[in-house]
Short mmCIF file of C-alpha atoms in Angstrom, two decimals:
data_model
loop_
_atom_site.label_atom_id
_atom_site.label_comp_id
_atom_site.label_asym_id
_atom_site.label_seq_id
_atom_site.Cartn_x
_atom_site.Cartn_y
_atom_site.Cartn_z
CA UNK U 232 -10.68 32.66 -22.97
CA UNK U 233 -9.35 31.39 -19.35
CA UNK U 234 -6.66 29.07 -19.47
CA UNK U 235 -7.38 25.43 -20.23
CA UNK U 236 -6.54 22.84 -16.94
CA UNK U 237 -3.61 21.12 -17.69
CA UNK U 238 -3.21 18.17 -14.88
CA UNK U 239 -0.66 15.14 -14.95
CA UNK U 240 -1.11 12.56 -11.78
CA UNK U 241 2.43 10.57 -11.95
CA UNK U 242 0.06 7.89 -10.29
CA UNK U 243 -3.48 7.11 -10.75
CA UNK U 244 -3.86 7.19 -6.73
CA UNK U 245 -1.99 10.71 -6.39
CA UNK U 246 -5.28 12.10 -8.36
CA UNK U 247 -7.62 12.85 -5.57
CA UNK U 248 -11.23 11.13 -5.55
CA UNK U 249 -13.20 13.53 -7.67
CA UNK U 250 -10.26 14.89 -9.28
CA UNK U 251 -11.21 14.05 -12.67
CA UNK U 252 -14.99 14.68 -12.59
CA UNK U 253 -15.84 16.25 -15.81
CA UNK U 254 -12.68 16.16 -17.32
CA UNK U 255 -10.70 14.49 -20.26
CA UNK U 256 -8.90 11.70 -19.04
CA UNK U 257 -5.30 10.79 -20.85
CA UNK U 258 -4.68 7.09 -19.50
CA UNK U 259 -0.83 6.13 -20.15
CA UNK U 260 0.83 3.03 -19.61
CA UNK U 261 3.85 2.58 -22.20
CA UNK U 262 5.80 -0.23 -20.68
CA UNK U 263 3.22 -2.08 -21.95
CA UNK U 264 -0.64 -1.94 -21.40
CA UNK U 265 -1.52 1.35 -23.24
CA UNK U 266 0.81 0.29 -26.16
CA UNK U 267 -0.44 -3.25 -26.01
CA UNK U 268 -4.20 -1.59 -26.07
CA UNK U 269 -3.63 0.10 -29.31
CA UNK U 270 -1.95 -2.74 -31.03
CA UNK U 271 -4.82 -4.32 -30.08
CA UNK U 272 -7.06 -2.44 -31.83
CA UNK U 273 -5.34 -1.85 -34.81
CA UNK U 274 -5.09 -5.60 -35.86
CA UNK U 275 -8.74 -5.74 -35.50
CA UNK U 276 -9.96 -6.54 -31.65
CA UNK U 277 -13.21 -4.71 -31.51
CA UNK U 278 -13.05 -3.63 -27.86
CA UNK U 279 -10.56 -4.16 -25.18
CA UNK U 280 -11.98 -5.21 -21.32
CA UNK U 281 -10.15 -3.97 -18.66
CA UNK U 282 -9.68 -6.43 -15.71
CA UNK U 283 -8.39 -5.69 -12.17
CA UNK U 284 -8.29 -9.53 -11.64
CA UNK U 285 -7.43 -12.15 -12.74
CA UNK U 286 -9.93 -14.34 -12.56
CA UNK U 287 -12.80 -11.54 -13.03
CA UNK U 288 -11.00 -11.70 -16.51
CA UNK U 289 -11.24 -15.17 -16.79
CA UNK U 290 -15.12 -15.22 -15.86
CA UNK U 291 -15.72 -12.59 -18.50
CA UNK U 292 -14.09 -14.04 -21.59
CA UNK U 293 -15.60 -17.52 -20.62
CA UNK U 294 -19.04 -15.74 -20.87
CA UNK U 295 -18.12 -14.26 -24.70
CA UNK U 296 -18.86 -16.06 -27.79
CA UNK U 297 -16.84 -19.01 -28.39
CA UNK U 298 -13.72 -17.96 -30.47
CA UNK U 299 -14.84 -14.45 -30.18
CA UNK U 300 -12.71 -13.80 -26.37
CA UNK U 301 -9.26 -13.44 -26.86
CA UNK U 302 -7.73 -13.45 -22.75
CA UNK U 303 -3.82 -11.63 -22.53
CA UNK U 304 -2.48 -9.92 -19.76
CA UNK U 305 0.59 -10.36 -17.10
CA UNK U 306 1.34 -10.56 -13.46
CA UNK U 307 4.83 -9.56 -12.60
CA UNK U 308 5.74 -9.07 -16.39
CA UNK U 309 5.14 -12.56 -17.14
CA UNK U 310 1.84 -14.04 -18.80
CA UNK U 311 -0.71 -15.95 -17.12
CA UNK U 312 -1.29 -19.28 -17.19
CA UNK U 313 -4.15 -20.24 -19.58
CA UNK U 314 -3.67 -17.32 -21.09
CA UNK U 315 -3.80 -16.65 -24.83
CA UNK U 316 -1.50 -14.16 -24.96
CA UNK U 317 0.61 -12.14 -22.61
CA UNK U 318 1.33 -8.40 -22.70
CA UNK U 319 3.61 -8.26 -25.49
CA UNK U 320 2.32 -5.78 -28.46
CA UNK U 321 3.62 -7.43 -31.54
CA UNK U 322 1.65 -10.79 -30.28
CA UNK U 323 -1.35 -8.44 -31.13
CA UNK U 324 -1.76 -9.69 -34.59
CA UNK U 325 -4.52 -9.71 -36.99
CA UNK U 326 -4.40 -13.55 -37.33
CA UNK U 327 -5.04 -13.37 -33.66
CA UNK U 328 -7.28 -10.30 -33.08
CA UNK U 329 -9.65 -10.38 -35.84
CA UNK U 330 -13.11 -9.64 -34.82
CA UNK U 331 -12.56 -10.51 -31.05
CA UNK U 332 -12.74 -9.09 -27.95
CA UNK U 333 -9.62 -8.57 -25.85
CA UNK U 334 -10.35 -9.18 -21.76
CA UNK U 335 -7.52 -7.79 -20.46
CA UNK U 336 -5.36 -7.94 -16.62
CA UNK U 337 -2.09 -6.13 -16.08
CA UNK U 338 -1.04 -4.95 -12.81
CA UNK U 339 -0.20 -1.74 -13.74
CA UNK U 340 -2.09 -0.33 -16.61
CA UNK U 341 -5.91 -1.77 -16.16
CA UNK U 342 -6.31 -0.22 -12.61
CA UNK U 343 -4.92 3.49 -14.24
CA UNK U 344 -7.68 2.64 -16.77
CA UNK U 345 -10.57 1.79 -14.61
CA UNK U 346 -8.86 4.47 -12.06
CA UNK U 347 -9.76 7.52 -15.05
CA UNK U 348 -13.07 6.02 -15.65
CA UNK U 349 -14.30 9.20 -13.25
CA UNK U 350 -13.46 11.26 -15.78
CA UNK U 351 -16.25 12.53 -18.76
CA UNK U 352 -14.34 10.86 -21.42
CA UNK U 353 -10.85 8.59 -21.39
CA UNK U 354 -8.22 8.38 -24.06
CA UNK U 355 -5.65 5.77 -24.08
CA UNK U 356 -2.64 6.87 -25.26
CA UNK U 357 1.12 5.31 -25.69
CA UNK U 358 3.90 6.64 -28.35
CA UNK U 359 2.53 4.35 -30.76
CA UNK U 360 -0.20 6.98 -31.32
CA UNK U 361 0.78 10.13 -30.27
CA UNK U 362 -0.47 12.22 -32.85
CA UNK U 363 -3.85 10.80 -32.86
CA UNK U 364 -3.96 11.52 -29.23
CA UNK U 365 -2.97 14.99 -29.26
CA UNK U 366 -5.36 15.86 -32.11
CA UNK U 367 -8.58 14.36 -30.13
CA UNK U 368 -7.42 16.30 -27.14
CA UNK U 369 -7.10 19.36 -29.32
CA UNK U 370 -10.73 19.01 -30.03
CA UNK U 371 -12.08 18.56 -26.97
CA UNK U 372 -12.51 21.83 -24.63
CA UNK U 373 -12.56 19.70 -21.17
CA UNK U 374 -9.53 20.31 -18.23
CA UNK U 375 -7.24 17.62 -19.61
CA UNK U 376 -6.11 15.23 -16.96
CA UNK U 377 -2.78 12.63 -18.13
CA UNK U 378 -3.20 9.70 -15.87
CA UNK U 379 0.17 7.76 -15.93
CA UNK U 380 0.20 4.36 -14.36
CA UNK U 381 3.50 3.54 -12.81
CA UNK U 382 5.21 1.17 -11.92
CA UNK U 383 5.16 -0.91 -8.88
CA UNK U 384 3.75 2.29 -7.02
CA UNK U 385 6.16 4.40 -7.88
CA UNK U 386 6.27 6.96 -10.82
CA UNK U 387 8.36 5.50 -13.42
CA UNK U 388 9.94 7.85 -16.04
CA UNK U 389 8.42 6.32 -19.62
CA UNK U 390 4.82 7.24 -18.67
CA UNK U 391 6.09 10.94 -17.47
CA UNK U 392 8.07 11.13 -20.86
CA UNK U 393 4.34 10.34 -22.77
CA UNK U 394 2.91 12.58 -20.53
CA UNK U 395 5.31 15.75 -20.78
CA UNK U 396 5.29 15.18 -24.59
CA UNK U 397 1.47 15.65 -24.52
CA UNK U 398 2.01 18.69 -22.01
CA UNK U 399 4.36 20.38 -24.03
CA UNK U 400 2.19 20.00 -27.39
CA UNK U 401 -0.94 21.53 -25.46
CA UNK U 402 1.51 24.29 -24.23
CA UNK U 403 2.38 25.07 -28.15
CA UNK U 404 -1.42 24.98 -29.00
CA UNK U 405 -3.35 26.77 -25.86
CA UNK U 406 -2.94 29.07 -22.89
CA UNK U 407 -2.57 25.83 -20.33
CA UNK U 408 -2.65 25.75 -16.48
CA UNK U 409 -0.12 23.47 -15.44
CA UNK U 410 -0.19 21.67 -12.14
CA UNK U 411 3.63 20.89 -10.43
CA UNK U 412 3.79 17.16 -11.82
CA UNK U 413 2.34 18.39 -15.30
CA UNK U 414 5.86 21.19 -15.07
CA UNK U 415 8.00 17.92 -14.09
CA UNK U 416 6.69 15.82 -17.09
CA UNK U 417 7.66 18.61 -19.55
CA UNK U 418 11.01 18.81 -17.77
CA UNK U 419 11.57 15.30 -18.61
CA UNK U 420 10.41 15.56 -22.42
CA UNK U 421 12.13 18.24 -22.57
CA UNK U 422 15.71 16.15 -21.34
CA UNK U 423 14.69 12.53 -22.71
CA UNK U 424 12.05 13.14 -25.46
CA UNK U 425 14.96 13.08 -27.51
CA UNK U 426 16.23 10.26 -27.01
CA UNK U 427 13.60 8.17 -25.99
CA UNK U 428 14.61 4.68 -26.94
CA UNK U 429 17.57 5.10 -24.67
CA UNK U 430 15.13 6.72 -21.98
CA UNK U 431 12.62 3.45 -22.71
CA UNK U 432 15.73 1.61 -22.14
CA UNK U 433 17.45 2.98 -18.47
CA UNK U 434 13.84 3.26 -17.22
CA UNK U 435 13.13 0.44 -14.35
CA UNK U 436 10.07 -0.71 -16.43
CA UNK U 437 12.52 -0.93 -19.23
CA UNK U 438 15.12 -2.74 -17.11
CA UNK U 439 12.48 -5.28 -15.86
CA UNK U 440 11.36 -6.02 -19.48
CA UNK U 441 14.85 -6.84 -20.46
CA UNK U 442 15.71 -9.21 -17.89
CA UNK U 443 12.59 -10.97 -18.51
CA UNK U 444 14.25 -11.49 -22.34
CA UNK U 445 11.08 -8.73 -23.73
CA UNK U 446 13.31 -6.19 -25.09
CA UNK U 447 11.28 -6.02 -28.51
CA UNK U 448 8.52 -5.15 -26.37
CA UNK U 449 10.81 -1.63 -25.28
CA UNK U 450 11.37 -1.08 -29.33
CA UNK U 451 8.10 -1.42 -29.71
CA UNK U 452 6.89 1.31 -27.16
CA UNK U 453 8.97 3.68 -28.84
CA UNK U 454 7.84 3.53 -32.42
CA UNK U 455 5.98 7.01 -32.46
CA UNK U 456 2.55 7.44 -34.26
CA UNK U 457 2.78 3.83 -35.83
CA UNK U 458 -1.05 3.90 -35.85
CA UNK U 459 -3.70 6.45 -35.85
CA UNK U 460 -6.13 5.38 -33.71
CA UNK U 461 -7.16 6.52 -30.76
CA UNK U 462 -8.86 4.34 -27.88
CA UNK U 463 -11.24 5.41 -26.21
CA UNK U 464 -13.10 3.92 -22.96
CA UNK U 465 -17.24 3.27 -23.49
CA UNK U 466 -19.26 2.06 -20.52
CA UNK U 467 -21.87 -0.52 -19.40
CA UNK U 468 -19.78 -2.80 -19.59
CA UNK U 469 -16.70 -1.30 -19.14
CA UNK U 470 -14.61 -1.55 -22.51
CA UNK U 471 -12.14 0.30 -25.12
CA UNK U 472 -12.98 0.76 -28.32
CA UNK U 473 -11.18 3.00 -31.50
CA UNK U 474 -12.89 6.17 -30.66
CA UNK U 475 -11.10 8.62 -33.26
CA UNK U 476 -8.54 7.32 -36.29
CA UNK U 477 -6.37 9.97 -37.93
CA UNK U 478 -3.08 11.74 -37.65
CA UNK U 479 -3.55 15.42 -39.00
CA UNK U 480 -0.04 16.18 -38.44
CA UNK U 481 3.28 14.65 -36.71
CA UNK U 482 3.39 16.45 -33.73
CA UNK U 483 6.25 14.93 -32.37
CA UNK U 484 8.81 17.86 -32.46
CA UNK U 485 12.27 15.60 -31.81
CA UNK S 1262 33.47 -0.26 -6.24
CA UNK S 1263 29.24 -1.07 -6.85
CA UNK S 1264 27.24 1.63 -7.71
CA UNK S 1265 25.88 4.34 -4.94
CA UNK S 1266 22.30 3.77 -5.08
CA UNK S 1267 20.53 7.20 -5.07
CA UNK S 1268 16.47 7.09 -4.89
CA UNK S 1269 14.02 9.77 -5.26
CA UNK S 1270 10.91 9.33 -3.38
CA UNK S 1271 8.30 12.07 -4.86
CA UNK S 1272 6.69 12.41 -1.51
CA UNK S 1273 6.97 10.03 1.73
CA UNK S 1274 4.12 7.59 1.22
CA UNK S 1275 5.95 6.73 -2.21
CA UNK S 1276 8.61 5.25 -0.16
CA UNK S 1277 7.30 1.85 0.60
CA UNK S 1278 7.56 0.11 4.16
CA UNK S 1279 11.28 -0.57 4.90
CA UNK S 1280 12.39 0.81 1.43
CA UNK S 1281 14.58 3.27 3.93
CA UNK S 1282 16.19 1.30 6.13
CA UNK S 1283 19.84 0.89 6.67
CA UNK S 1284 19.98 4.35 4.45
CA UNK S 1285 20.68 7.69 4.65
CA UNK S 1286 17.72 10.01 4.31
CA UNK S 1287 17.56 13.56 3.53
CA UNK S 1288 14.04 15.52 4.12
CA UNK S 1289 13.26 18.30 2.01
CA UNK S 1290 10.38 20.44 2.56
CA UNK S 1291 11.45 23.88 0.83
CA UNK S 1292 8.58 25.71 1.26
CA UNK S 1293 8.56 25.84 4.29
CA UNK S 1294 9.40 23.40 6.63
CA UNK S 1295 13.14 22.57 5.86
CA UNK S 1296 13.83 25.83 5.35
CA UNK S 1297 12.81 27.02 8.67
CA UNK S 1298 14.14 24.09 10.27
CA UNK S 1299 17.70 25.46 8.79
CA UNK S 1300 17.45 29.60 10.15
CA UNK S 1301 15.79 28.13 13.48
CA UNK S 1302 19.01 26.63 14.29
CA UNK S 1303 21.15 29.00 12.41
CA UNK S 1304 19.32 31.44 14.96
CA UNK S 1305 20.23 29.85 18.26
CA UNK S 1306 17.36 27.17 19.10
CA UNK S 1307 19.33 23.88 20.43
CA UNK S 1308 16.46 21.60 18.87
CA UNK S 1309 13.56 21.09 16.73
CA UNK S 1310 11.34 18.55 17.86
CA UNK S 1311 8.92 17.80 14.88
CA UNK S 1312 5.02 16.90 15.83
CA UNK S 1313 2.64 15.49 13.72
CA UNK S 1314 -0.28 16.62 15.71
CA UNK S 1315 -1.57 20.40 16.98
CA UNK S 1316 -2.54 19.18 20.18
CA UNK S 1317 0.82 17.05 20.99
CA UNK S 1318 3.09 20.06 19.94
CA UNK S 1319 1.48 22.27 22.66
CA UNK S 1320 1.51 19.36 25.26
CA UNK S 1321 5.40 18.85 24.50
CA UNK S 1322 6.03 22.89 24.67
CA UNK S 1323 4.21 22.80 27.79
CA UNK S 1324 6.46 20.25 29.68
CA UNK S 1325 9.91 22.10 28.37
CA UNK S 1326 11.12 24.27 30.89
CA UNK S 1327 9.51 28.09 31.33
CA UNK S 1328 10.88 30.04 28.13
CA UNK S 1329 12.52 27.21 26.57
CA UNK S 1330 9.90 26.29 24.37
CA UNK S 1331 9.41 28.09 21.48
CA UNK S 1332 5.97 26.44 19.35
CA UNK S 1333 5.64 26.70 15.66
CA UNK S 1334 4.23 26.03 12.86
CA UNK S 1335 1.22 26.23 10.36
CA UNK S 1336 -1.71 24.64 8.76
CA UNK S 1337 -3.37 25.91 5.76
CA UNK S 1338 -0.33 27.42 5.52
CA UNK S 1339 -1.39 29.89 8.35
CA UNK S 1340 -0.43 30.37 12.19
CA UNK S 1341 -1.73 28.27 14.70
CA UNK S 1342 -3.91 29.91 17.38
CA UNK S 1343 -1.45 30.74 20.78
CA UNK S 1344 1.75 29.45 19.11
CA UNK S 1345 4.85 31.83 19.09
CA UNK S 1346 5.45 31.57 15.33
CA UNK S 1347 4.39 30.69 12.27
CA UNK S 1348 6.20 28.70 9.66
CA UNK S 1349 7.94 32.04 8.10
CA UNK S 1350 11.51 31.22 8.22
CA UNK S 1351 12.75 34.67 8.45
CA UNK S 1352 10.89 34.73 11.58
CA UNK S 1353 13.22 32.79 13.37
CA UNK S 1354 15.47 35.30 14.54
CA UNK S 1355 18.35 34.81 17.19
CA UNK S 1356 16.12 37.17 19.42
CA UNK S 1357 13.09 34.54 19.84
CA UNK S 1358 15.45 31.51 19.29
CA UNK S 1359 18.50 31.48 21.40
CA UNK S 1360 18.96 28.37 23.80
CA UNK S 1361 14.94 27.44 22.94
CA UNK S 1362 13.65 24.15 22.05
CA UNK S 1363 11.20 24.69 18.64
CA UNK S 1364 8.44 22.35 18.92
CA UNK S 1365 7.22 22.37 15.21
CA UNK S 1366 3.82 21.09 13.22
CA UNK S 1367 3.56 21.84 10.02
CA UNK S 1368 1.40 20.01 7.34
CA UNK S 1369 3.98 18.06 5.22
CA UNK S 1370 7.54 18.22 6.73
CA UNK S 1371 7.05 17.09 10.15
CA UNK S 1372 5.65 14.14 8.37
CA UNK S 1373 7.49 13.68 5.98
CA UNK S 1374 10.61 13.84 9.02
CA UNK S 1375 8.90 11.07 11.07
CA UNK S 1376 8.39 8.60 7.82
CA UNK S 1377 11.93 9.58 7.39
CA UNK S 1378 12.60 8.46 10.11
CA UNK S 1379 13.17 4.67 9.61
CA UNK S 1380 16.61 5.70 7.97
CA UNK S 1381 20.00 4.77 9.56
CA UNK S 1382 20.82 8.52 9.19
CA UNK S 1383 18.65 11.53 8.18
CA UNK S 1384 19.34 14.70 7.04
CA UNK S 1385 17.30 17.94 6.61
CA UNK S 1386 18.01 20.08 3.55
CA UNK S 1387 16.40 22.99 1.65
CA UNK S 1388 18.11 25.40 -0.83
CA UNK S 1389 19.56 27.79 2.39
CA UNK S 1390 22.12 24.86 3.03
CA UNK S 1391 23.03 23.08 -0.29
CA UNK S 1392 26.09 22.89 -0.66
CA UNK S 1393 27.02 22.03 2.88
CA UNK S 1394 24.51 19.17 2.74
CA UNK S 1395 26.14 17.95 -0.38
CA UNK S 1396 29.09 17.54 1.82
CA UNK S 1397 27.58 15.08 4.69
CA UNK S 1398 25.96 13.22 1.76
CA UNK S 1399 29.71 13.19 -0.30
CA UNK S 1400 31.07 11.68 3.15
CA UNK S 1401 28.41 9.13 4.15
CA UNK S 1402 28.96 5.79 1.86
CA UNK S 1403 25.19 4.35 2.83
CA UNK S 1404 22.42 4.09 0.11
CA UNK S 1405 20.85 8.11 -0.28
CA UNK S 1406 17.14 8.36 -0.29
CA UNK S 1407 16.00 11.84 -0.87
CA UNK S 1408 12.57 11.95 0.34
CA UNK S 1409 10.38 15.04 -0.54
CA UNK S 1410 7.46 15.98 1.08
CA UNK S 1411 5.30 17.54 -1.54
CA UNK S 1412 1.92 19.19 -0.99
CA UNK S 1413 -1.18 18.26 -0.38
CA UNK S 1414 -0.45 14.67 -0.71
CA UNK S 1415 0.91 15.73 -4.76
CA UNK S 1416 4.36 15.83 -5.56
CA UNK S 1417 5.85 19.93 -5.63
CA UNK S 1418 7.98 21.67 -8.21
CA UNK S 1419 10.22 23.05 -5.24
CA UNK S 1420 11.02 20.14 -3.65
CA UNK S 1421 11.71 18.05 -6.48
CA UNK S 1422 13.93 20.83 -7.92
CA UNK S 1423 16.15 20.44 -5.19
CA UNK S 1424 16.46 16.58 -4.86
CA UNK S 1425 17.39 17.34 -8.71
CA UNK S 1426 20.21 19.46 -7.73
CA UNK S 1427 21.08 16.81 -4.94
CA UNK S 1428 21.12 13.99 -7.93
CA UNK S 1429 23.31 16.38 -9.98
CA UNK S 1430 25.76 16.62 -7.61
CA UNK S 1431 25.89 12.71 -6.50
CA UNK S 1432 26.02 11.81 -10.39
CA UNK S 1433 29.30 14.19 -10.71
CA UNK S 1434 30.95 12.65 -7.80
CA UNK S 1435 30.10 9.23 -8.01
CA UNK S 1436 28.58 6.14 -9.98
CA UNK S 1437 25.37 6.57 -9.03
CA UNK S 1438 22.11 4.40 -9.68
CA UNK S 1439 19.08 6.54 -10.16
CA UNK S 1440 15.45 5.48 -9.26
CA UNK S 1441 13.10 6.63 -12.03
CA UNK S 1442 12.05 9.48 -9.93
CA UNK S 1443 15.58 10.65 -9.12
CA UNK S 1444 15.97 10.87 -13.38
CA UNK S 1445 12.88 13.06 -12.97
CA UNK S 1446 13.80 15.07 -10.49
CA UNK S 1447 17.38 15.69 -12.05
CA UNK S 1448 15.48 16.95 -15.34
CA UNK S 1449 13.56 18.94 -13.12
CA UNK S 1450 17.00 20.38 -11.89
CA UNK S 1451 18.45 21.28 -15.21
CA UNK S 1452 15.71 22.94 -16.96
CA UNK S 1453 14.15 25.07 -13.30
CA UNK S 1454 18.01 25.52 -11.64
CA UNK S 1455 19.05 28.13 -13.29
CA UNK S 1456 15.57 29.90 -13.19
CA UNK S 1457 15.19 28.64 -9.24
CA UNK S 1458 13.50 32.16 -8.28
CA UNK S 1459 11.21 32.00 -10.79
CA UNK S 1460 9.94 28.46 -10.41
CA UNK S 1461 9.56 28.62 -6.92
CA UNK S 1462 7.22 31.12 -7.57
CA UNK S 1463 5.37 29.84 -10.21
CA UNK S 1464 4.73 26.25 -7.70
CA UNK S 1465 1.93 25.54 -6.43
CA UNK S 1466 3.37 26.58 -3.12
CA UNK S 1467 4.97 29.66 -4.26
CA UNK S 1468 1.12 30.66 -5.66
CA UNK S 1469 -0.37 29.50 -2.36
CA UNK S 1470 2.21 31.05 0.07
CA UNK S 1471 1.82 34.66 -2.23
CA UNK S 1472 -2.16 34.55 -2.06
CA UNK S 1473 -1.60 34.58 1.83
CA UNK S 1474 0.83 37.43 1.75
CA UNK S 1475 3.98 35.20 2.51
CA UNK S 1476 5.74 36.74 -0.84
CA UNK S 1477 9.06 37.10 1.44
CA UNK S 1478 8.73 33.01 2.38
CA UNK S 1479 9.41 32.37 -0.83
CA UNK S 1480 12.34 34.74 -1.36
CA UNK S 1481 13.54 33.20 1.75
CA UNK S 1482 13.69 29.58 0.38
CA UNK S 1483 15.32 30.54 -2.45
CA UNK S 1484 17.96 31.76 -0.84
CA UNK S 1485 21.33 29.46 -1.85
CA UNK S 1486 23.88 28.43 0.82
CA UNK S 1487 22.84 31.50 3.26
CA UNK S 1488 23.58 28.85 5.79
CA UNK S 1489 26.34 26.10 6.47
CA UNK S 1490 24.72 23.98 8.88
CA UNK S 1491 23.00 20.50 8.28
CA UNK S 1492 20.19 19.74 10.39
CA UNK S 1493 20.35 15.75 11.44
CA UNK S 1494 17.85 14.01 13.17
CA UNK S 1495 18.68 12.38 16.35
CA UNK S 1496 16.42 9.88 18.72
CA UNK S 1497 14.90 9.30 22.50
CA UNK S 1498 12.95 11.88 22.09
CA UNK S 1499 12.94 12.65 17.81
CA UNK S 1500 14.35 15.65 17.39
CA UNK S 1501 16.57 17.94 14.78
CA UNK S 1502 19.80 19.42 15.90
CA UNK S 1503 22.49 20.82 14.23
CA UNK S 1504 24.94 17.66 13.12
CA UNK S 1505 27.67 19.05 10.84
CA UNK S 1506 28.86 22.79 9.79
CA UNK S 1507 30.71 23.28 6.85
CA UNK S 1508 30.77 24.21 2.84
CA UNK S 1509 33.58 22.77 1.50
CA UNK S 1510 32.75 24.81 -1.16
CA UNK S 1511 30.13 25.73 -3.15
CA UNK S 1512 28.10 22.89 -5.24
CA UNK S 1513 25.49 25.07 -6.59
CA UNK S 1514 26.21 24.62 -10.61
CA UNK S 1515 23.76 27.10 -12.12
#
């Protein structure tokens, strides 16, 4: 059997146009959208818009059932004004979610997602649901591509953690093709996987979060496979819905 | 005294406008660019004058002098048509280079030199002159911006090895504060140092550069503190020359 693709893009724009044609997208954005996403789901949203802007997102949960839009997001860490909710996981409750639809902005995290949605099929994954990831990518036979969002631009190093944890699973369970950023994200799991909630911590995003006083929000990125769902991104329109639920086994290995 | 701030930019368009300025900058290209930049002026050539363009290197050879030109460099990885040399740093031998001005195109260094550029101070370093760039770097007190040039518009395992080893040294002699990428690249470091043969070769670089027959290139670049000369660019017109000679001693810690 030839050795499965293995591709991680430390930015959504360092994947090429037509990079991800055919492929399995991995969208990561721990610090906070991709954990915020799954929270999301698990206390009962039943599918999560992606927004580039801000007032697109506004537009579309006017236009959903009364009671049934739920409208959370951020702009420079902080929520929006008219907002429901801003991009703080725990806020995700099920007194809050239940049966409605999420439209979501960030400025990081949406644009990875809508960035991936060349690919054949896109996962969402944070360390809230590791597990569940890696056992959906295990299934699937397509080049995997790990699309981490970033911060501000730049690579930050809580998405390439995510990323070289996935990497180094598919390394353990297939002959795997590595590109040079997928090598550097194992290099850093390998270094700060364990001790990620210090890594979550010294990371800018991390930094950021803190000042801002959201430094539950950097515990709560780092609680590995607290749920076992995966998200996964449907089309026409846009949205992410719980594609997969199940953990078979831990594969965290720190 | 505040903290040295030491930044990692994963390839020169990750630097945002201005992000350089007032800094020092060192340019790393390993494979090839830096590393021929270092034996050209090991081997006698007075100056490297970087060109982003084919057409304007041959224009600026043509106006040097008869026989003080020397014009260089690659695309595709391959010679140019009616240039002297190729980008094979072994190449540059005292014979073809003494008292010659290298006018030099390459795809990613020379531009990754000019966006360099908007540094105070900029450096050129690849593994052949480590540990004497360490030392102009230990000397200089202004903010350190290690800016690699990747490939293909994707961040490279070769390059970002070395701006690890770069970090490494910087965190042992100083409080330093790390960009995200500069905590990548120093992971990088200490899990591909002490194996620095064998990940150049397994980079995408090293892979390209064999497929083309350039299996000695990438011997070349790995070769550790063959040289003791920094490269430094100077102004009116750009150009490299040799700005400091000297290894202190070695910093090379694998």
């Amino acid at each position: 059997m030839a050795d499965r693709e293995v591709c991680v893009h430390l930015l959504p724009q360092l994947a090429a146009p037509g990079r991800l044609t055919g492929g399995l997208a991995v969208v990561i954005d721990v610090l906070r959208a991709t954990t915020t996403i799954v929270h999301a789901l698990a206390a009962g949203c039943v599918a999560v818009r992606p927004c580039l802007d801000v007032d697109e997102a506004r537009k579309i949960a006017d236009r959903l059932p009364a009671g049934k839009a739920l409208l959370g997001g951020e702009r420079g860490g902080k929520p929006l004004p008219g907002f429901d909710l801003g991009n703080s996981p725990r806020d995700y409750t099920p007194r809050r979610c239940k049966d409605t639809t999420l439209v979501l902005t960030t400025s990081n995290g949406t644009p990875a997602l809508v960035r991936a949605a060349e690919a054949e099929r896109v996962l969402v994954a944070a360390f809230v649901n590791f597990s569940a990831v890696c056992e959906q990518i295990r299934l699937d036979a397509r080049p995997v591509h790990i699309v981490c969002a970033g911060s501000e631009g730049e690579p930050c190093l809580e998405d390439t953690l995510l990323a070289g944890a996935l990497v180094d699973f598919l390394c353990e369970e297939t002959d795997a093709r590595l590109n040079d950023s997928a090598r550097l994200a194992w290099d850093c799991f390998e270094n700060h996987g364990r001790i990620l909630a210090g890594a979550l911590e010294v990371s800018k995003g991390g930094v950021d979060l803190a000042s801002l006083g959201y430094e539950d929000d950097i515990i709560a990125a780092g609680e590995v496979d607290r749920f076992a769902l995966v998200p996964e991104l449907r089309r026409d329109p846009m949205r992410v819905e719980v594609g997969a639920v199940g953990i078979v086994k831990s594969r965290w290995q720190k």
